Amino acid sequence: NGMRIAQISVLDAREIVGHVMILIAECLTRRSKLIVEMTTDVVDNDELARCDEKLHSEQELLTHLVDSVGYQLKSLGVSFIPIFSQLVAKPLGKLLTSSGSRDGRAKLSATCLFDDCVEHCGPQAASSYAPQLLQGVVESLNDPESDAELIQAAVYGLAQISRNAPNALSARLGQDLLAKIYNLCSNTPKSETDDSALFENAVSCMGSLALFKGAPLFDSIPDKGALTRSFLAGLPLEEDFDEAKVCHDGLCDMVDMGLVDIRAEYNNLLRIIGEILSFVAEGDEVASESTCTRLLGVIDKIQQTVDANSIQAAFSQLEPNAQQALVSAMQ
């Protein structure tokens, strides 16, 4: 969202990140030894349980350490690039693929920090580090061993690459990845998904890859009907406010470009807009003020295009909070 969340000097950040990266390396070494011990040495169940407990406590430590680097990256934005390139990129870059580590948590840590760099450190960093991140993303999305957290981080990274370094994606690779993302969105309805954060990341990624203005695959997919229907079925987003803002504004662009047929989709649009306005009324920043104004413009288009009886019938099917939000917004 462009806002810097804290004031920390580059000098202080460099010193802190230098120390933290040493701690991360030590933590990953301990985890690596434990993983080898658990898979190669003959150990009894008690010993396995002890190793597992140690692995878990190291995992918690690793999460805090990686979050600490991510916090400073987001605080400094473009100013963090020299720190990332000198202290973070080399040791963690090699962990993006399994050739660098057998530890899924190491891969997750590297993916999360490269995601953050492509998202927050400006266009130069995005174009520099997107190709390396993309290698990890491709492997994680193709590997049946990847857990939900790693897939979620890979999908998030692909969305950031699509927006901030679209040239890193060839049309052919983009199409292959889009097929995987589409499956994540369309195999299970939103109401039945076990992992709403992963589902929402996939919806956002699909829009960023193929449906939004400037999307890297926008021109290479002539028929966007199935993608658009899947995207609408996944809205509104509510887990990650920044992703939600991007997608809800992207929806307005799609209506403006004629990608969403108002006559065919007015039911869906009323539901989505009512729920977005309801979240905003409750204080959840899932859409900016300007997007809310644009959404009301979509409501105007629906009123000009669809007959009043059909609109009333669709309105009566909405949840009460969505009905209330629409009524309030239109007064």
Coordinates of N, CA and C in Angstrom, one line a residue, residues 190 231 235-238 244-245 247-252 268-288 291-293 295-296 321-323 325-326 329:
K190 N -15.8 -21.4 -2.5 CA -15.2 -20.6 -1.4 C -15.8 -21.0 -0.1
F231 N -13.2 -15.9 -10.8 CA -12.7 -14.8 -10.1 C -13.9 -14.2 -9.3
L235 N -14.9 -13.7 -4.9 CA -15.0 -12.3 -4.2 C -16.2 -12.3 -3.3
P236 N -16.1 -11.4 -2.3 CA -15.0 -10.4 -2.0 C -13.9 -11.1 -1.2
L237 N -12.7 -10.5 -1.2 CA -11.6 -11.0 -0.3 C -11.7 -10.3 1.0
E238 N -11.2 -11.0 2.0 CA -11.3 -10.3 3.4 C -10.1 -10.7 4.3
A244 N -7.0 -7.5 -0.9 CA -8.4 -7.2 -1.2 C -8.6 -5.9 -1.9
K245 N -7.8 -4.9 -1.5 CA -7.9 -3.6 -2.1 C -7.6 -3.6 -3.6
C247 N -7.7 -6.3 -5.6 CA -8.7 -7.1 -6.3 C -10.0 -6.4 -6.5
H248 N -10.4 -5.6 -5.5 CA -11.7 -5.0 -5.6 C -11.6 -3.8 -6.5
D249 N -10.5 -3.1 -6.6 CA -10.3 -2.1 -7.6 C -10.1 -2.7 -9.0
G250 N -9.5 -3.9 -9.0 CA -9.4 -4.6 -10.3 C -10.7 -5.0 -10.9
L251 N -11.6 -5.3 -10.0 CA -13.0 -5.7 -10.4 C -13.7 -4.5 -11.1
C252 N -13.5 -3.3 -10.5 CA -14.0 -2.1 -11.2 C -13.5 -1.9 -12.6
N268 N -24.3 -11.5 -9.0 CA -22.9 -11.7 -8.4 C -22.4 -10.3 -8.0
L269 N -22.6 -9.3 -8.9 CA -22.0 -8.0 -8.6 C -22.7 -7.4 -7.4
L270 N -24.0 -7.5 -7.3 CA -24.7 -7.0 -6.1 C -24.3 -7.6 -4.8
R271 N -24.1 -8.9 -4.9 CA -23.6 -9.7 -3.7 C -22.2 -9.2 -3.3
I272 N -21.3 -9.1 -4.3 CA -19.9 -8.8 -4.0 C -19.9 -7.3 -3.4
I273 N -20.5 -6.4 -4.1 CA -20.5 -5.0 -3.7 C -21.1 -4.8 -2.3
G274 N -22.3 -5.5 -2.1 CA -22.9 -5.4 -0.8 C -22.0 -5.9 0.3
E275 N -21.3 -7.0 0.1 CA -20.4 -7.6 1.1 C -19.2 -6.7 1.3
I276 N -18.6 -6.1 0.3 CA -17.5 -5.2 0.4 C -17.9 -4.0 1.2
L277 N -19.0 -3.4 0.9 CA -19.5 -2.2 1.6 C -19.8 -2.5 3.1
S278 N -20.3 -3.7 3.3 CA -20.6 -4.2 4.7 C -19.3 -4.3 5.5
F279 N -18.3 -4.9 4.9 CA -16.9 -5.0 5.6 C -16.4 -3.6 5.9
V280 N -16.5 -2.7 4.9 CA -15.9 -1.4 5.1 C -16.7 -0.7 6.2
A281 N -18.0 -0.8 6.2 CA -18.8 -0.2 7.3 C -18.4 -0.7 8.7
E282 N -17.9 -2.0 8.7 CA -17.5 -2.5 10.0 C -16.1 -2.2 10.4
G283 N -15.4 -1.4 9.5 CA -14.0 -1.0 9.8 C -13.0 -1.8 9.2
D284 N -13.3 -2.8 8.4 CA -12.3 -3.6 7.7 C -12.0 -3.0 6.3
E285 N -10.7 -2.6 6.2 CA -10.3 -1.8 5.0 C -10.0 -2.7 3.8
V286 N -11.1 -3.3 3.3 CA -10.9 -4.2 2.1 C -11.1 -3.4 0.8
A287 N -11.4 -2.2 0.9 CA -11.5 -1.3 -0.3 C -11.2 0.1 0.1
S288 N -10.5 0.8 -0.8 CA -10.2 2.2 -0.5 C -11.4 3.1 -0.8
T291 N -12.2 3.3 -4.4 CA -12.8 2.0 -4.9 C -14.3 2.0 -4.6
C292 N -14.6 2.3 -3.3 CA -16.0 2.3 -2.9 C -16.9 3.2 -3.8
T293 N -16.3 4.4 -4.1 CA -17.0 5.3 -5.1 C -17.2 4.6 -6.4
L295 N -17.4 1.4 -7.0 CA -18.4 0.3 -6.8 C -19.8 0.9 -6.8
L296 N -20.0 2.0 -6.3 CA -21.3 2.7 -6.4 C -21.7 3.0 -7.8
N321 N -26.8 -8.1 6.1 CA -25.8 -7.0 6.3 C -25.4 -6.4 5.0
A322 N -25.4 -7.2 3.9 CA -25.1 -6.7 2.5 C -26.2 -5.8 2.1
Q323 N -27.5 -6.2 2.3 CA -28.6 -5.4 2.0 C -28.5 -4.0 2.7
A325 N -25.9 -2.5 3.9 CA -24.8 -1.7 3.4 C -25.1 -1.0 2.1
L326 N -25.8 -1.7 1.2 CA -26.2 -1.2 -0.1 C -27.2 -0.1 0.1
A329 N -25.4 3.0 1.5 CA -24.5 3.6 0.5 C -25.2 4.4 -0.5

